[in-house]
Each structure stands twice: as C-alpha cells, then as structure tokens.
Coordinates of C-alpha atoms in Angstrom, one line a residue:
Chain P
M79 CA 36.4 -22.7 -21.9
C80 CA 33.8 -25.1 -23.7
D81 CA 35.7 -28.0 -22.5
K82 CA 35.5 -26.6 -18.7
L83 CA 31.7 -26.2 -19.3
E84 CA 31.3 -29.7 -20.7
A85 CA 33.4 -31.1 -17.7
L86 CA 30.9 -29.3 -15.4
Q87 CA 28.0 -30.9 -17.3
R88 CA 29.5 -34.3 -17.0
E89 CA 29.9 -33.7 -13.2
H90 CA 26.2 -32.7 -12.9
K91 CA 24.7 -34.4 -9.9
P92 CA 20.9 -34.6 -10.5
D93 CA 20.1 -35.5 -6.9
K94 CA 22.4 -33.0 -5.1
K95 CA 21.7 -29.9 -6.9
K96 CA 22.9 -27.5 -4.0
N97 CA 26.1 -29.3 -3.9
C98 CA 26.5 -29.6 -7.8
N99 CA 29.1 -27.3 -9.3
H100 CA 27.2 -27.4 -12.6
C101 CA 24.0 -26.2 -10.9
V102 CA 25.8 -23.7 -8.6
F103 CA 27.4 -22.1 -11.6
L104 CA 24.5 -22.2 -14.0
Y105 CA 21.8 -21.0 -11.5
K106 CA 23.2 -19.7 -8.2
K107 CA 26.4 -18.0 -8.7
S108 CA 25.7 -14.1 -9.1
Q109 CA 28.0 -11.5 -10.1
S110 CA 25.9 -8.8 -8.9
I111 CA 22.5 -8.7 -7.1
T112 CA 20.6 -5.4 -6.6
N113 CA 17.7 -4.6 -4.5
V114 CA 15.9 -1.3 -4.6
F115 CA 13.1 -1.0 -2.0
L116 CA 10.8 2.0 -2.3
G117 CA 8.7 2.0 0.9
N118 CA 9.3 0.9 4.4
L119 CA 10.4 -2.7 4.0
A120 CA 10.2 -3.4 7.8
D121 CA 6.4 -3.2 7.4
Y122 CA 6.5 -6.3 5.2
Y123 CA 9.5 -8.2 6.5
Q124 CA 9.0 -9.5 9.9
G125 CA 12.3 -10.1 11.5
I126 CA 14.1 -7.7 9.3
E127 CA 16.5 -6.8 12.1
M128 CA 18.0 -10.3 11.8
S129 CA 18.1 -10.3 8.0
P130 CA 20.8 -9.1 5.6
F131 CA 18.7 -6.1 5.0
A132 CA 19.1 -4.9 8.6
N133 CA 22.0 -2.6 7.9
L134 CA 19.6 -0.4 5.8
Y135 CA 18.1 0.7 9.0
L136 CA 21.3 1.0 10.7
L137 CA 21.4 4.8 11.1
E138 CA 17.5 5.1 11.6
K139 CA 16.4 6.0 15.1
D140 CA 13.2 4.1 14.5
I141 CA 12.6 1.6 11.8
E142 CA 8.9 2.5 11.7
N143 CA 9.6 6.1 11.7
D144 CA 8.3 6.9 8.2
T145 CA 5.6 4.4 8.1
E146 CA 2.8 6.9 7.4
D147 CA 4.5 8.6 4.6
S148 CA 6.4 5.7 3.2
G149 CA 6.1 4.4 -0.3
L150 CA 6.2 5.4 -3.9
Q151 CA 3.8 8.2 -4.7
I152 CA 3.4 9.9 -8.0
T153 CA 1.1 12.8 -8.3
F154 CA 0.1 14.2 -11.7
K155 CA -1.5 17.7 -11.5
H156 CA -3.3 19.2 -14.4
S157 CA -4.9 22.5 -15.0
L158 CA -8.4 22.3 -16.2
T159 CA -9.9 25.0 -18.5
R160 CA -12.5 23.2 -20.1
N161 CA -16.4 23.7 -19.8
G162 CA -17.6 23.0 -16.3
Y163 CA -14.5 23.9 -14.5
A164 CA -13.3 27.3 -13.4
A165 CA -10.2 28.6 -15.2
G166 CA -7.0 27.6 -13.3
S167 CA -8.6 24.8 -11.3
K168 CA -6.6 21.6 -10.9
K169 CA -7.2 18.1 -11.2
S170 CA -4.9 15.6 -9.5
T171 CA -4.1 12.0 -10.4
L172 CA -2.5 10.0 -7.7
L173 CA -0.7 6.6 -7.8
H174 CA 0.5 5.4 -4.3
F175 CA 2.2 2.1 -3.6
D176 CA 3.1 1.2 0.1
L177 CA 5.9 -0.9 -1.3
F178 CA 7.6 -1.0 -4.6
T179 CA 10.7 -3.2 -5.0
M180 CA 13.0 -4.0 -8.0
T181 CA 15.5 -7.0 -8.0
R182 CA 18.3 -7.6 -10.4
D183 CA 20.3 -10.6 -10.6
L184 CA 23.3 -10.5 -13.0
G185 CA 25.0 -13.8 -13.3
F186 CA 27.4 -15.2 -16.1
F187 CA 24.4 -16.5 -17.9
R188 CA 21.6 -14.4 -17.0
D189 CA 20.3 -11.0 -16.4
N190 CA 17.0 -11.4 -14.4
M191 CA 14.6 -8.9 -12.9
V192 CA 11.5 -9.1 -10.7
V193 CA 9.4 -6.1 -9.7
H194 CA 7.4 -6.7 -6.6
C195 CA 4.5 -4.2 -5.5
T196 CA 1.6 -3.7 -3.2
E197 CA -1.9 -2.7 -4.5
A198 CA -1.9 0.8 -5.5
G199 CA -4.7 3.1 -4.4
V200 CA -5.6 6.2 -2.7
T201 CA -5.1 5.0 0.8
N202 CA -2.3 6.7 3.0
V203 CA -1.8 9.6 0.6
D204 CA -0.6 12.3 2.3
K205 CA -2.8 15.2 1.2
N206 CA -0.9 18.0 3.1
T207 CA 2.0 17.6 0.5
S208 CA -0.2 17.8 -2.4
F209 CA -2.7 20.4 -2.5
Q210 CA -3.5 23.7 -1.4
N211 CA -6.7 24.4 -3.0
P212 CA -9.8 22.2 -1.9
E213 CA -10.7 21.9 -5.5
D214 CA -7.6 20.1 -6.0
D215 CA -8.7 17.1 -3.8
H216 CA -9.9 15.1 -6.9
V217 CA -8.5 11.7 -7.5
V218 CA -9.0 9.6 -10.4
F219 CA -6.6 6.8 -10.0
S220 CA -8.3 4.7 -7.6
K221 CA -6.9 1.0 -8.0
F222 CA -4.0 -0.9 -9.6
Q223 CA -4.0 -4.5 -8.7
P224 CA -1.5 -7.0 -10.0
I225 CA -2.5 -10.6 -10.0
V226 CA 0.3 -13.0 -8.7
K227 CA 0.5 -12.9 -5.0
V228 CA 3.7 -14.0 -3.0
R229 CA 4.4 -14.5 0.3
K230 CA 4.6 -11.6 2.7
D231 CA 8.0 -12.6 3.9
F232 CA 9.2 -12.7 0.1
G233 CA 12.0 -10.3 1.3
T234 CA 14.0 -13.5 2.7
Y235 CA 14.2 -14.6 -1.0
L236 CA 15.5 -11.4 -2.3
D237 CA 19.2 -11.9 -1.3
D238 CA 21.2 -15.2 -1.5
N239 CA 18.0 -17.3 -2.4
F240 CA 16.8 -15.0 -5.1
W241 CA 17.9 -17.5 -7.7
S242 CA 15.7 -20.3 -6.5
Y243 CA 12.9 -17.7 -6.1
F244 CA 13.2 -16.7 -9.7
L245 CA 13.1 -20.2 -10.8
S246 CA 9.8 -20.8 -9.1
L247 CA 8.4 -17.8 -10.5
E248 CA 9.6 -18.8 -14.0
E249 CA 8.0 -22.0 -13.7
R250 CA 4.6 -20.3 -13.0
F251 CA 5.2 -18.5 -16.3
H252 CA 6.1 -21.6 -18.2
T253 CA 3.0 -23.6 -16.8
K254 CA 0.7 -20.7 -17.6
D255 CA -0.3 -20.7 -14.1
P256 CA 0.5 -17.5 -12.6
M257 CA -1.9 -17.9 -9.9
G258 CA -0.4 -21.0 -8.6
Y259 CA -3.5 -23.2 -8.9
N260 CA -2.0 -26.1 -10.8
Q261 CA -0.3 -28.3 -8.2
N262 CA 0.8 -30.8 -10.7
S263 CA 3.4 -29.0 -12.4
P264 CA 5.7 -30.7 -14.8
D265 CA 8.8 -29.6 -12.9
K266 CA 7.7 -30.9 -9.6
N267 CA 10.8 -32.7 -8.8
F268 CA 13.0 -29.7 -9.8
N269 CA 11.0 -27.3 -7.5
R270 CA 11.1 -29.7 -4.6
V271 CA 14.9 -29.5 -4.5
F272 CA 15.1 -25.7 -5.3
K273 CA 12.1 -24.2 -3.4
R274 CA 12.9 -24.6 0.2
D275 CA 12.8 -21.8 2.6
S276 CA 14.7 -21.7 5.9
A277 CA 12.0 -23.6 8.0
G278 CA 12.2 -26.4 5.5
R279 CA 8.9 -25.7 3.7
S280 CA 9.1 -26.3 0.1
G281 CA 7.3 -25.9 -3.2
K282 CA 4.3 -23.5 -3.7
D283 CA 3.3 -23.9 -0.1
A284 CA 6.4 -22.3 1.0
L285 CA 6.3 -19.4 -1.5
F286 CA 2.7 -18.4 -2.4
R287 CA -0.7 -18.0 -1.4
D288 CA -0.4 -17.7 2.4
K289 CA -3.9 -17.0 3.3
A290 CA -3.0 -15.5 6.6
E291 CA -1.3 -12.6 4.8
E292 CA -4.1 -11.9 2.4
D293 CA -5.1 -8.7 4.0
S294 CA -2.0 -6.7 2.6
P295 CA -0.6 -8.8 0.0
I296 CA 2.5 -8.4 -2.0
Y297 CA 2.4 -9.1 -5.8
A298 CA 5.2 -10.0 -8.2
L299 CA 4.3 -7.5 -11.0
F300 CA 6.9 -7.9 -13.5
L301 CA 9.3 -10.6 -14.3
R302 CA 12.1 -10.5 -16.9
K303 CA 14.5 -13.2 -17.8
K304 CA 17.4 -12.6 -20.1
N305 CA 19.8 -15.1 -21.0
K306 CA 23.6 -14.1 -21.6
R307 CA 26.3 -15.9 -23.6
K308 CA 23.7 -18.2 -25.2
T309 CA 26.4 -19.9 -27.4
L310 CA 28.0 -21.2 -24.2
L311 CA 24.8 -22.1 -22.4
K312 CA 24.3 -25.1 -24.7
Y313 CA 27.2 -26.7 -23.0
L314 CA 25.6 -26.6 -19.7
E315 CA 22.2 -27.7 -21.1
L316 CA 20.3 -30.5 -19.3
D317 CA 17.7 -32.7 -20.9
G318 CA 14.2 -31.3 -20.3
H319 CA 15.5 -28.1 -19.1
R320 CA 15.8 -26.2 -22.6
K321 CA 13.0 -24.0 -22.0
R322 CA 14.9 -22.5 -19.1
F323 CA 17.1 -20.9 -21.7
R324 CA 14.4 -18.8 -23.4
N325 CA 14.2 -15.0 -22.9
F326 CA 10.9 -13.6 -21.8
M327 CA 9.1 -10.9 -19.9
A328 CA 5.9 -11.1 -17.9
L329 CA 3.7 -8.2 -16.6
W330 CA 0.9 -9.5 -14.5
I331 CA -1.9 -7.0 -14.0
K332 CA -5.4 -7.9 -12.7
E333 CA -7.3 -4.6 -12.5
I334 CA -6.5 -0.9 -13.3
H335 CA -9.5 1.1 -12.0
L336 CA -9.8 4.8 -12.9
D337 CA -12.6 6.8 -11.5
F338 CA -14.0 9.8 -13.5
V339 CA -16.6 12.0 -11.8
E340 CA -17.6 13.0 -15.3
L341 CA -16.5 12.4 -19.0
A342 CA -15.3 16.1 -18.9
T343 CA -12.4 14.9 -16.7
F344 CA -11.2 12.2 -19.0
H345 CA -11.3 14.7 -21.8
A346 CA -9.3 17.1 -19.7
L347 CA -6.6 14.4 -19.1
V348 CA -6.1 13.2 -22.6
S349 CA -7.0 16.2 -24.9
V350 CA -4.4 18.7 -24.5
S351 CA -4.0 19.8 -27.9
N352 CA -4.5 23.5 -28.6
R353 CA -4.5 24.4 -25.0
N354 CA -2.4 27.4 -24.0
L355 CA -1.1 27.8 -27.3
Chain S
M100 CA 10.6 -1.5 16.5
Q101 CA 13.9 -0.1 17.6
K102 CA 17.0 -0.5 15.4
P103 CA 19.1 -3.4 16.0
T104 CA 22.3 -3.2 18.3
E105 CA 25.2 -5.2 18.8
T106 CA 24.4 -5.6 22.5
D107 CA 20.8 -6.9 22.2
L108 CA 20.8 -9.0 19.1
P109 CA 22.6 -12.2 18.4
L110 CA 23.8 -12.1 14.9
P111 CA 22.1 -14.9 12.7
E112 CA 24.5 -17.1 10.8
E113 CA 23.4 -15.5 7.5
V114 CA 24.6 -12.1 8.8
K115 CA 27.6 -13.5 10.3
R116 CA 28.6 -14.9 6.9
L117 CA 27.7 -11.7 5.1
Q118 CA 29.9 -9.6 7.3
S119 CA 32.7 -11.9 7.2
C120 CA 32.8 -12.3 3.5
Y121 CA 31.9 -8.9 2.1
K122 CA 33.2 -5.3 2.8
A123 CA 30.4 -2.9 2.9
T124 CA 30.0 0.7 1.9
L125 CA 27.2 3.0 3.1
F126 CA 25.8 6.1 1.3
R127 CA 23.0 7.9 3.0
V128 CA 21.2 11.0 2.1
D129 CA 18.6 12.0 4.6
S130 CA 16.6 14.3 2.6
I131 CA 16.4 15.1 -1.1
E132 CA 13.8 17.8 -2.1
A133 CA 13.4 19.7 -5.2
Y134 CA 11.1 22.7 -5.8
E135 CA 10.3 25.0 -8.6
F136 CA 9.8 28.5 -7.6
H137 CA 7.5 30.8 -9.7
G138 CA 6.9 34.6 -9.3
Q139 CA 8.8 37.5 -7.9
R140 CA 11.0 37.3 -5.0
S141 CA 8.6 38.9 -2.6
S142 CA 5.9 36.4 -3.5
F143 CA 7.3 33.1 -4.4
R144 CA 5.1 30.1 -5.3
H145 CA 6.8 26.9 -4.8
I146 CA 5.8 23.8 -6.6
P147 CA 7.3 20.5 -4.9
I148 CA 8.7 18.1 -7.4
L149 CA 10.6 15.4 -5.6
N150 CA 10.9 14.4 -2.0
T151 CA 12.8 11.4 -0.9
K152 CA 15.7 10.0 1.1
I153 CA 17.9 7.1 0.2
T154 CA 20.2 4.7 2.0
V155 CA 22.5 2.5 -0.2
F156 CA 24.7 -0.5 0.9
I157 CA 27.1 -1.9 -1.4
Y158 CA 28.8 -5.2 -0.5
D159 CA 31.8 -6.3 -2.4
C160 CA 32.8 -10.0 -1.9
V161 CA 36.2 -10.2 -0.3
Y162 CA 36.7 -13.5 -2.1
K163 CA 36.4 -12.4 -5.9
N164 CA 34.9 -14.9 -8.0
H165 CA 34.1 -17.1 -4.9
M166 CA 32.1 -20.2 -6.2
Y167 CA 29.1 -19.6 -3.9
Y168 CA 29.1 -16.1 -2.8
D169 CA 27.7 -13.3 -5.0
D170 CA 30.4 -11.0 -6.1
K171 CA 28.5 -8.0 -5.4
K172 CA 25.3 -6.7 -3.6
T173 CA 23.7 -3.4 -3.8
H174 CA 20.7 -2.9 -1.4
V175 CA 19.0 0.4 -1.8
L176 CA 16.3 1.7 0.6
I177 CA 14.1 4.6 -0.3
P178 CA 11.6 4.9 2.5
Y179 CA 9.5 7.3 0.6
F180 CA 9.7 8.5 -3.0
K181 CA 7.1 11.5 -3.9
I182 CA 7.3 12.8 -7.2
H183 CA 5.0 15.6 -8.2
I184 CA 4.3 16.4 -12.1
D185 CA 2.6 19.5 -12.3
D186 CA 1.7 21.1 -15.6
D187 CA 2.9 24.4 -14.4
M188 CA 6.3 23.3 -14.0
V189 CA 8.4 25.3 -16.4
L190 CA 11.8 24.2 -15.2
F191 CA 10.9 20.3 -15.2
C192 CA 9.4 20.6 -18.6
E193 CA 12.7 22.3 -19.9
I194 CA 14.7 19.4 -18.6
I195 CA 12.5 17.0 -20.6
K196 CA 12.9 19.3 -23.6
S197 CA 16.6 19.3 -23.3
F198 CA 16.6 15.4 -23.4
A199 CA 14.5 15.6 -26.4
K200 CA 16.8 18.2 -28.3
S201 CA 19.8 16.0 -27.5
A202 CA 18.3 12.7 -28.8
P203 CA 18.4 11.8 -32.5
S204 CA 15.0 12.5 -34.0
D205 CA 13.5 11.9 -37.4
T206 CA 10.3 14.0 -37.3
A207 CA 10.1 15.8 -40.6
G208 CA 6.5 15.2 -42.0
M209 CA 5.8 12.6 -39.6
H210 CA 2.4 12.5 -38.0
H211 CA 2.0 9.0 -37.1
W212 CA 4.3 7.0 -34.8
H213 CA 3.9 3.9 -32.8
F214 CA 5.6 3.1 -29.6
P215 CA 8.4 2.3 -29.2
E216 CA 10.0 2.7 -32.5
H217 CA 10.4 6.6 -32.3
N218 CA 11.6 9.1 -29.9
I219 CA 8.4 10.4 -28.4
F220 CA 9.9 13.2 -26.5
A221 CA 11.5 14.4 -29.8
E222 CA 8.1 14.9 -31.3
I223 CA 6.8 17.2 -28.6
S224 CA 6.7 20.7 -29.7
D225 CA 7.7 23.7 -27.7
N226 CA 4.3 24.8 -27.1
D227 CA 3.2 21.6 -25.8
S228 CA 6.2 21.2 -23.4
N229 CA 4.2 21.8 -20.4
F230 CA 1.8 19.0 -21.2
V231 CA 4.4 16.4 -22.1
C232 CA 3.0 13.6 -20.3
F233 CA -0.3 14.0 -21.2
E234 CA 0.6 14.6 -24.9
I235 CA 2.2 11.2 -24.9
I236 CA -0.9 9.6 -23.6
H237 CA -2.9 11.5 -26.0
R238 CA -0.9 10.4 -29.0
L239 CA -0.7 6.8 -27.8
I240 CA -4.5 6.7 -27.7
R241 CA -4.9 8.5 -30.9
D242 CA -2.5 6.6 -33.0
N243 CA -2.9 3.0 -31.5
F244 CA -6.4 2.8 -30.3
V245 CA -8.7 5.3 -32.2

C-alpha cells in the first residue's frame, strides 16, 4: 500500500493537477458526498433545471411552489409567569433561515463538511402556523449573520466540484482572511489551477464577493476538515502543502442580534429554576 | 419555473454523465407533520411540533471505485422544515427525558459541569423537563459566564 502511494507521489505532475492521479486520489476522489438542502434551492440556484440537483424537483409540479414557506424555521415558545405578564401568556423566539445547506465529503483521506446559510431573521416567518394568541407575537431573535460570503451560484460547487471549492475555503482559513480581502495569498498558483468554474473564471473572483448578488447573500457558516488515515497521508505529502493535512473547524459569525423589549423578557428566558415546581 | 421535462430540455453534459454512470434511487415523503394533543376528546388542543417534507436522491456509481467519479452521492431536499418547541409539550419533553435516562450519567453530588464533558440531558431533573432547552441555556450561562 505504501509503495503504491509513494509511486503515486513520484508520478505527481505539478502543472497538470486535473490529470494527475496523485492529486485526483488525494483531493478529488470521493467515496461519498452528501448534500442536505433546507429551503428552496431553486431560489438560490439559477439554472437548477440543468444541474445535477434538478432531479430533486422531478416530482414537483412547480419548483417555486413552496417559496413563501420555504426554509428552516425553529420556534421556541415559552410560558411567562413573571411580573409584568399575565399568567399563561406566551413569548416566542423565532429563528428562520431561507436556505440552510450541509455538505459532507467523505474520501479516502478526508471527512470534510461545510455548512452554508442565508442571514437569519424574522422575515418570511409564517405567523399563521405559530400563534393563536396576539400576545404571542413577540419576536426576540431578530438577526443572525455569518461573515463569509460566497457566490450565489455556490450550488454549482456542491457536487463534483466540491473538493476544489473546499480547498479554496480552506485557504481562506489558513490565510486568516475569511473575507477574501487579501489577493496575494501564498497559494495563489495552487488556486489558479484548482479554482476554476465552468465559465473559465478562476480564483477568488470566480467564487466570492460577487457584488451583484449582495442583496440576498449566501454565507459559509461552518467549515470542518478532518483527515483520515494520517499515517498514510505522509506518503502523498507534497512540499509546502503540509498544512493541508491539519484538522480544523471554523465557525464564522459576524453578528447575533437579540431584541428584548424589556429586561424581564430576558429573565423569563434564562431563569427557569423553581418555575412550575 | 416549471419542472424540467425530457421534451423541452436538452440535457447538459454533466447530467448526461451523471445518468450514465450512476443508478439513482428516489425517496419522497410529501408531508411529515407531528402534533401533540392535550385535553379531552371533545376539546383537544393541538400543538404543532414538526412540519416538513423531504426528497432524497441516492446515486450509486455503476463503476465502483472509479478513479474520477464519486462512489456515492446523496442529495436531500427539504423545502421547508418547521420545528416548534413549546414548553407545554409533555410528550416532546418525555422523549428527551427518555434519551437522558438511557444515556450514562454521573450526576451524584455534581452541581457544576462544563459543556461538553458531561451529558447535559442527564442532569435535567424530572420537574424541569418541560423547560429542558432553557434550563440548558441557563446552566451554561450560570456555570460558564457568571
């Protein structure tokens, strides 16, 4: 096994990474790739009907059928019995994402995961499903905003191209530049080869910070890299790429905004001891 | 936007390759709803817990261990997922309690814990069960920040 891996390493072609068996085996070849989309992906993926995800809408009469109610919505409903509230009144805390996706890539040497989401807020909350009492209509969770924007057509990178997409996100992590401001990254040459989309665009311009799409941005919220079979990885290691074999997790959040009408509300949420005992 | 059909859409190369190299299995559940009912039969009060639907496509590569193609792909679409956690939900809290009881715990005389070393569910007493989520938050704040 080790001999075969070393042979692969010797055959590494630095300038032809897409045709290099060493690079394909190390970075691209996936044993299992799993995508979970919570929300209407069609809203955020122009041309989805021509994509590998089109089959997900195969039995739908209308792809945009569930647009208004789509997304991930978590509602916490609490009884309030403290001073200032009528006994039995309710307070609701809402968290709503228009789109929340999880992608896991399992390879011979990796177990990687990326979570994408939109900003969370109180927009598009379906109030009919939540409350019967007008007093219930108190929302305290008003904003949740991650920091790392990705292109709105990020969906095109979640299938066969996910491995290269992950490498570009990983580079952001290593360069301590999650916003993608630093254009002089140390791995510029590596990225030039790997980060190229179907239109031939490459580098950060192809993946991130597309200003035309800033009105409803998609964010990379969570990134996890886990290396497998580390003892064998050393036989495939290239000079200067040792850092790529580090495990890490990154959670990028810019803002969590909670609105409390009054301090008693906050108390009611966190002080539950001795209530209803 | 209408669903794609075989007649009006030329298949892109990517989809052609996908269909030629993978066999696909589709699971679809059009509606999953969970409710908890309280009260007597004549005047039930229902509390919605979960409302969702799910479509799952599993692709298995025909050429197993192919050098370039992924061995297996799973694409899951959940157009909406609404979960409702109400502190009146007895059944929901009982389920959480059952998990807590089945999990190993070491709680005797222990008043301080720090996430995530200990099983937090195991420490929720019976009387607090209706407030399990908020008890967790409360304890996290009390033990780690105050």
